[in-house]
Tab-separated table of C-alpha atoms in Angstrom:
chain	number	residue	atom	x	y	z
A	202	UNK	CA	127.451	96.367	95.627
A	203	UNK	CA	126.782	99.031	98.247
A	204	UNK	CA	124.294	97.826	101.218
A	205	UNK	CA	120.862	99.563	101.175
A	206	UNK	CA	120.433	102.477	103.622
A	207	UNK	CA	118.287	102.132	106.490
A	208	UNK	CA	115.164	104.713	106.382
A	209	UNK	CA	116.932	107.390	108.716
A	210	UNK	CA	119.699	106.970	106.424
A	211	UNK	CA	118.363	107.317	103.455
A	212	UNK	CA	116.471	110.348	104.748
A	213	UNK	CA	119.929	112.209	106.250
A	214	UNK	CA	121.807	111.017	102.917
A	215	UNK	CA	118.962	113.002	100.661
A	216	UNK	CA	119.419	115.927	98.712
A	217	UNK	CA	118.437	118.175	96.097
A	218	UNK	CA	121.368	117.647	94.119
A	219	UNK	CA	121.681	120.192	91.235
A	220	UNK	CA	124.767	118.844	88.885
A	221	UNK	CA	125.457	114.820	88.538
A	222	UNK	CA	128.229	113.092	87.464
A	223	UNK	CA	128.235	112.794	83.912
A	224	UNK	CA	131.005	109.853	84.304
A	225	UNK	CA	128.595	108.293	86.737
A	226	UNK	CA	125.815	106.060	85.143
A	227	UNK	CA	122.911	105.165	87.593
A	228	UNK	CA	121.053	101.188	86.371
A	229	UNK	CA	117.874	102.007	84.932
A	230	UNK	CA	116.555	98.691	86.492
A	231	UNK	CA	117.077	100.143	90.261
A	232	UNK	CA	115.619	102.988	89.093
A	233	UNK	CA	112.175	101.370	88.252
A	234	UNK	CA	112.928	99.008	91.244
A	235	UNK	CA	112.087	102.399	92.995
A	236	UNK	CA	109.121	103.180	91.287
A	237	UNK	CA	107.805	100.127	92.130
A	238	UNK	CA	108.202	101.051	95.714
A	239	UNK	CA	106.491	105.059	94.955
A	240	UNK	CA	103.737	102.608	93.699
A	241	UNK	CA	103.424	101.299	97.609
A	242	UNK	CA	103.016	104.890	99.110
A	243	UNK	CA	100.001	105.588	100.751
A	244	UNK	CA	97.425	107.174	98.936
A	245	UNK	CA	93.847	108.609	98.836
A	246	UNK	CA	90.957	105.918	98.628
A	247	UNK	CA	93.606	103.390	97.292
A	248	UNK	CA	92.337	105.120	94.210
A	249	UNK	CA	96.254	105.363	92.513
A	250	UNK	CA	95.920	108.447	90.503
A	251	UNK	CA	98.911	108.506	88.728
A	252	UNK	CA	100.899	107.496	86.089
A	253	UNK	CA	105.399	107.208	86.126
A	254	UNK	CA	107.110	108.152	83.318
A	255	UNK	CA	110.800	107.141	83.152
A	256	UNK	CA	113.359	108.836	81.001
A	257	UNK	CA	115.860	106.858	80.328
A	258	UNK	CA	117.127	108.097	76.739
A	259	UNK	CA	119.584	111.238	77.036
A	260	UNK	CA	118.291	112.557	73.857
A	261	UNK	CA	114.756	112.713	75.417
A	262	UNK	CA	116.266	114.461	78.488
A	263	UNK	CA	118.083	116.897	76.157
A	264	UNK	CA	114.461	117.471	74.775
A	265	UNK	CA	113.180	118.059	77.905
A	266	UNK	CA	115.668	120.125	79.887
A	267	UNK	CA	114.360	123.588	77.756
A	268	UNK	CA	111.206	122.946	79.332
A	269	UNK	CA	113.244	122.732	82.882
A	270	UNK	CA	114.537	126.230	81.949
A	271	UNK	CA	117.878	124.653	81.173
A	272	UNK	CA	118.673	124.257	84.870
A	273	UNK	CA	121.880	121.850	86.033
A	274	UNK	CA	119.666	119.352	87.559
A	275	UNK	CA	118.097	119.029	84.403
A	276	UNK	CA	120.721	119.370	81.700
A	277	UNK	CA	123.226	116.876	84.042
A	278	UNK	CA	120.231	114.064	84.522
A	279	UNK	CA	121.372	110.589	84.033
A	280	UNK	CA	117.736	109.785	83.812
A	281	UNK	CA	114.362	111.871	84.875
A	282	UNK	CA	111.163	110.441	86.679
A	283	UNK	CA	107.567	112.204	85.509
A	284	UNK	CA	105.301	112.215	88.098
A	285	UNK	CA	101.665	112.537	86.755
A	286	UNK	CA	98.040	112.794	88.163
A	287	UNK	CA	95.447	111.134	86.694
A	288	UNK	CA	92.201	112.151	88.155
A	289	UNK	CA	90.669	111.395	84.569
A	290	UNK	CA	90.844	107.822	85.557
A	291	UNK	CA	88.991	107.571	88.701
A	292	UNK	CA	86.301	105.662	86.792
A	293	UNK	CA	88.829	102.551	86.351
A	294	UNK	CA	90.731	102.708	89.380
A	295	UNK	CA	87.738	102.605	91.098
A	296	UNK	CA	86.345	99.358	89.096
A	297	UNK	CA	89.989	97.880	89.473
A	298	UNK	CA	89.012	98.225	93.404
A	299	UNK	CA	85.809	96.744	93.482
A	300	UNK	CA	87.402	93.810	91.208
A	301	UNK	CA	90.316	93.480	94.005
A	302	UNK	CA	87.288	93.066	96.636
A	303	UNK	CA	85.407	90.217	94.017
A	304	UNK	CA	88.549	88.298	94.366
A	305	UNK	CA	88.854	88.715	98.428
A	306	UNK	CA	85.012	88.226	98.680
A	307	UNK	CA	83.658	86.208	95.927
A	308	UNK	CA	81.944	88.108	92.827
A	309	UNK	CA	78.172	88.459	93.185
A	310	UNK	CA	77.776	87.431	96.256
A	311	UNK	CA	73.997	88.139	97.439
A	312	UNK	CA	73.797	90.973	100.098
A	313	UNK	CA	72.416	89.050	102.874
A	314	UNK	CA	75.718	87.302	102.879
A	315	UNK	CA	78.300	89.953	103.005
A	316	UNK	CA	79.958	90.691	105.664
A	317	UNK	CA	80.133	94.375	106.750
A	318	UNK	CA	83.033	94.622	105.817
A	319	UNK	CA	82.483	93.470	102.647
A	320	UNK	CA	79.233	95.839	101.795
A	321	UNK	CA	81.047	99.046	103.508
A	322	UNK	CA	83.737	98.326	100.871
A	323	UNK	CA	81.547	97.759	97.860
A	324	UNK	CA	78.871	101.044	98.508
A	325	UNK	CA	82.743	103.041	99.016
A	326	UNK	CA	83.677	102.318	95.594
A	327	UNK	CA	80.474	102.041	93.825
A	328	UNK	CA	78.523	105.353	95.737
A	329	UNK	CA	80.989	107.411	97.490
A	330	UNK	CA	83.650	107.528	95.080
A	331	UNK	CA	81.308	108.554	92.223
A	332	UNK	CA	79.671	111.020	94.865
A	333	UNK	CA	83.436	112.718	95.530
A	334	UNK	CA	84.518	112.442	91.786
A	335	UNK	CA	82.082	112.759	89.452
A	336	UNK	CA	81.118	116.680	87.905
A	337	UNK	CA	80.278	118.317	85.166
A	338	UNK	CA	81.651	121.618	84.524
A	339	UNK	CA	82.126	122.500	87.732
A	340	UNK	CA	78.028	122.362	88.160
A	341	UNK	CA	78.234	119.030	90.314
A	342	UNK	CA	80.704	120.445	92.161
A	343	UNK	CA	79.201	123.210	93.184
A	344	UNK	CA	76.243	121.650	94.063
A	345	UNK	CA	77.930	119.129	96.106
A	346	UNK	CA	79.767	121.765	98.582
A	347	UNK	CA	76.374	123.835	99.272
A	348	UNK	CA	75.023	120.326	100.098
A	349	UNK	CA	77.980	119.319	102.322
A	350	UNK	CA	78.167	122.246	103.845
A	351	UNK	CA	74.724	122.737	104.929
A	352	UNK	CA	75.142	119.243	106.549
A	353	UNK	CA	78.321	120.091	108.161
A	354	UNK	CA	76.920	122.399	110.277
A	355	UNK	CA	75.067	119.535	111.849
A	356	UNK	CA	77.951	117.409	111.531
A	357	UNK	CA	81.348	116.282	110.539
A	358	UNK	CA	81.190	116.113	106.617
A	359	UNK	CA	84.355	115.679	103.997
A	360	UNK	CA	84.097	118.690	102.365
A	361	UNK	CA	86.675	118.161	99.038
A	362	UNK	CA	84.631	118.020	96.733
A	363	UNK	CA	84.746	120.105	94.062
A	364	UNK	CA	86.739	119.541	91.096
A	365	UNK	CA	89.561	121.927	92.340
A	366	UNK	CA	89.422	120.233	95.761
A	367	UNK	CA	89.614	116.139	94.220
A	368	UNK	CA	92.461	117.812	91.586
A	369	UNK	CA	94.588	118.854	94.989
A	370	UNK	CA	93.714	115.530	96.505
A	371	UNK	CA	95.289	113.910	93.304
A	372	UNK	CA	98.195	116.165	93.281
A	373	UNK	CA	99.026	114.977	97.488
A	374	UNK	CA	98.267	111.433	96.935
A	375	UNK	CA	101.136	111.644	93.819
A	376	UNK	CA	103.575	113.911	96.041
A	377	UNK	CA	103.725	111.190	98.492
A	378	UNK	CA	104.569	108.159	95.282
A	379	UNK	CA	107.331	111.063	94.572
A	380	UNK	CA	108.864	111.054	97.915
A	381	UNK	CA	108.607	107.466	98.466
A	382	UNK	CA	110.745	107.647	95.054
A	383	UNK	CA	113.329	109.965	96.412
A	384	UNK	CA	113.775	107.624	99.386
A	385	UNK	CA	114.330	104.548	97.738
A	386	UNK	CA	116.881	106.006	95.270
A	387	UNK	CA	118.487	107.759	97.914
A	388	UNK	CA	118.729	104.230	99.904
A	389	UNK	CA	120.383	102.764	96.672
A	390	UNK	CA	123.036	105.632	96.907
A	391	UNK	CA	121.639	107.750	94.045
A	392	UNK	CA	120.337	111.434	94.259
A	393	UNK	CA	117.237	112.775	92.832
A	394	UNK	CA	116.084	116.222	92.889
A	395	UNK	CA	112.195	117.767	92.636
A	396	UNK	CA	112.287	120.160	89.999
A	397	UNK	CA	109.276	122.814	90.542
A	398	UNK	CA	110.078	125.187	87.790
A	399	UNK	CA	109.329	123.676	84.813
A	400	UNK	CA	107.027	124.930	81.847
A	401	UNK	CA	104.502	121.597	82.491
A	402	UNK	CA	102.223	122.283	79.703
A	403	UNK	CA	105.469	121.719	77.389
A	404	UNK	CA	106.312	118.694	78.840
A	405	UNK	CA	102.842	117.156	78.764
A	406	UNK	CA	102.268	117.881	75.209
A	407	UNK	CA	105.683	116.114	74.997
A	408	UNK	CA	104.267	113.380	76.647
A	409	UNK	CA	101.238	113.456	74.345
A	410	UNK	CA	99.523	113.263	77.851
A	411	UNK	CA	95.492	113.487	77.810
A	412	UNK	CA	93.821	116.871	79.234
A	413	UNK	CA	92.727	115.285	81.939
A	414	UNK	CA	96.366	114.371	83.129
A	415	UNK	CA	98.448	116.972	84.726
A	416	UNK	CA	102.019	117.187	85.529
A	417	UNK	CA	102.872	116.787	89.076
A	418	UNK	CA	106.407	116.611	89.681
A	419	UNK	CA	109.581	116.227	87.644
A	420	UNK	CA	112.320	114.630	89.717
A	421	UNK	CA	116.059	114.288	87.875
A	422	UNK	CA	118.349	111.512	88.965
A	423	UNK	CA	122.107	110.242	88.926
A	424	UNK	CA	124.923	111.011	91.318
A	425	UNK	CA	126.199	114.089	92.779
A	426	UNK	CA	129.065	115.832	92.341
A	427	UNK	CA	131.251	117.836	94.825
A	428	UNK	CA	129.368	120.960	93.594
A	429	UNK	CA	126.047	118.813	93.194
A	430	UNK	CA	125.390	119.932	96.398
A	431	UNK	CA	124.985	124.015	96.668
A	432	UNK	CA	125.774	124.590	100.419
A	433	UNK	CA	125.055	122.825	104.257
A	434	UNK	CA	120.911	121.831	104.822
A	435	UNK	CA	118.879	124.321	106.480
A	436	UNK	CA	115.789	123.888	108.191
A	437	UNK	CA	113.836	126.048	110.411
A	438	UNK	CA	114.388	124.918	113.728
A	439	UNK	CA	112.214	121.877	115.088
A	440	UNK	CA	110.576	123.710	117.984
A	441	UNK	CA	109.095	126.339	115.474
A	442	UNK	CA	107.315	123.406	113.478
A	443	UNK	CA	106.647	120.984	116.047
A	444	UNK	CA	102.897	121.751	117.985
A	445	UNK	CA	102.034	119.136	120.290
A	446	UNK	CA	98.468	119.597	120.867
């Protein structure tokens, strides 16, 4: 068994890898070992917006792979990884929140013995959440930005939240459970690649996925080949990117 790769390791040892080895299986269970860890990466509210799915069967991948355009990272997949927003739920994950805080706090406790802490936590999930997330046809929405913007001329004011500006909030949160992903498998030795062109309203019927959900990333997995790999990394150079301010 090969020992796990440290972070910077993992990082260097990443790649978009566009053909695997089809004589090269990759364990399923490592696989959702690493999804446990995307389920760790950092994410707006703690609110969890998203769902994994994990495609394990090749005849579902075969399935699937028209809707990737046929592409080799696709049609060579030992196994693909659905990364899906769910800002439909935010109703749930925000009760799941304020249950975590009944079992860290007590349930019911009276207000005059809460700590701060304790009350700031509770009016989060039970006012502010439903403040940022709730609309209705884009009315509540709309409302809510001439509000926030009239007081953010006084002062600072979070000012996401429309429906378009929560649904890009979903879509970051998930990006980050993605890359945590592509870490993890890449510290177990396996590649993984983020596959942007995709037909995603195929693959969520596929799914039978609710309207509310919304495909965020597909990511295909196994192990490279010596043509996996389509040429040296580039990046722009550092100094270009880097502002210290």
């Amino acid at each position: 068994m090969n020992e796990e790769k440290t972070v910077s390791e993992a990082i260097k040892f990443r790649r978009s890898v566009r053909i695997y080895d089809a004589e090269k299986s990759i364990d399923k269970k490592i696989v959702k070992k690493c999804l446990e860890q995307a389920a760790l990466a950092p994410n707006s509210s703690n609110m969890q917006l998203w769902e994994f799915y994990h495609i394990t069967s090749k005849k579902t991948i075969d399935q699937i792979a028209p809707f990737c355009f046929n592409q080799n990272a696709a049609k060579t997949a030992q196994q693909l990884v659905i990364f899906v927003t769910r800002k439909d739920l935010w109703k749930q994950r925000a009760k799941a929140n304020l249950a975590f805080i009944d079992s860290n706090f007590g349930k019911k406790n009276p207000k005059n013995k809460q700590s701060s802490r304790e009350k700031t936590a509770r009016n989060y999930y039970g006012k502010i959440i439903p403040f940022a997330y709730a609309d209705f046809l884009g009315i509540l929405g709309f409302l809510k930005y001439i509000m926030v913007s009239v007081i953010g001329i006084f002062k600072p004011m979070f000012r996401q939240v429309r429906n378009s500006d929560m649904r890009i909030v979903a879509h970051k949160t998930c990006g980050l459970a993605a890359e945590n992903f592509m870490i993890s498998m890449a510290a177990e030795g396996y590649d993984t690649c983020p596959m942007e062109g995709s037909d995603t309203l195929r693959v969520k019927n596929f799914l039978n996925l609710p309207y509310g959900a919304e495909i965020n990333m597909i990511v295909s997995c196994g192990i490279r080949t010596e043509k996996g790999i389509y040429g040296e990394r580039f990046r722009i150079p550092f100094e270009e990117v880097y502002k210290e301010v």
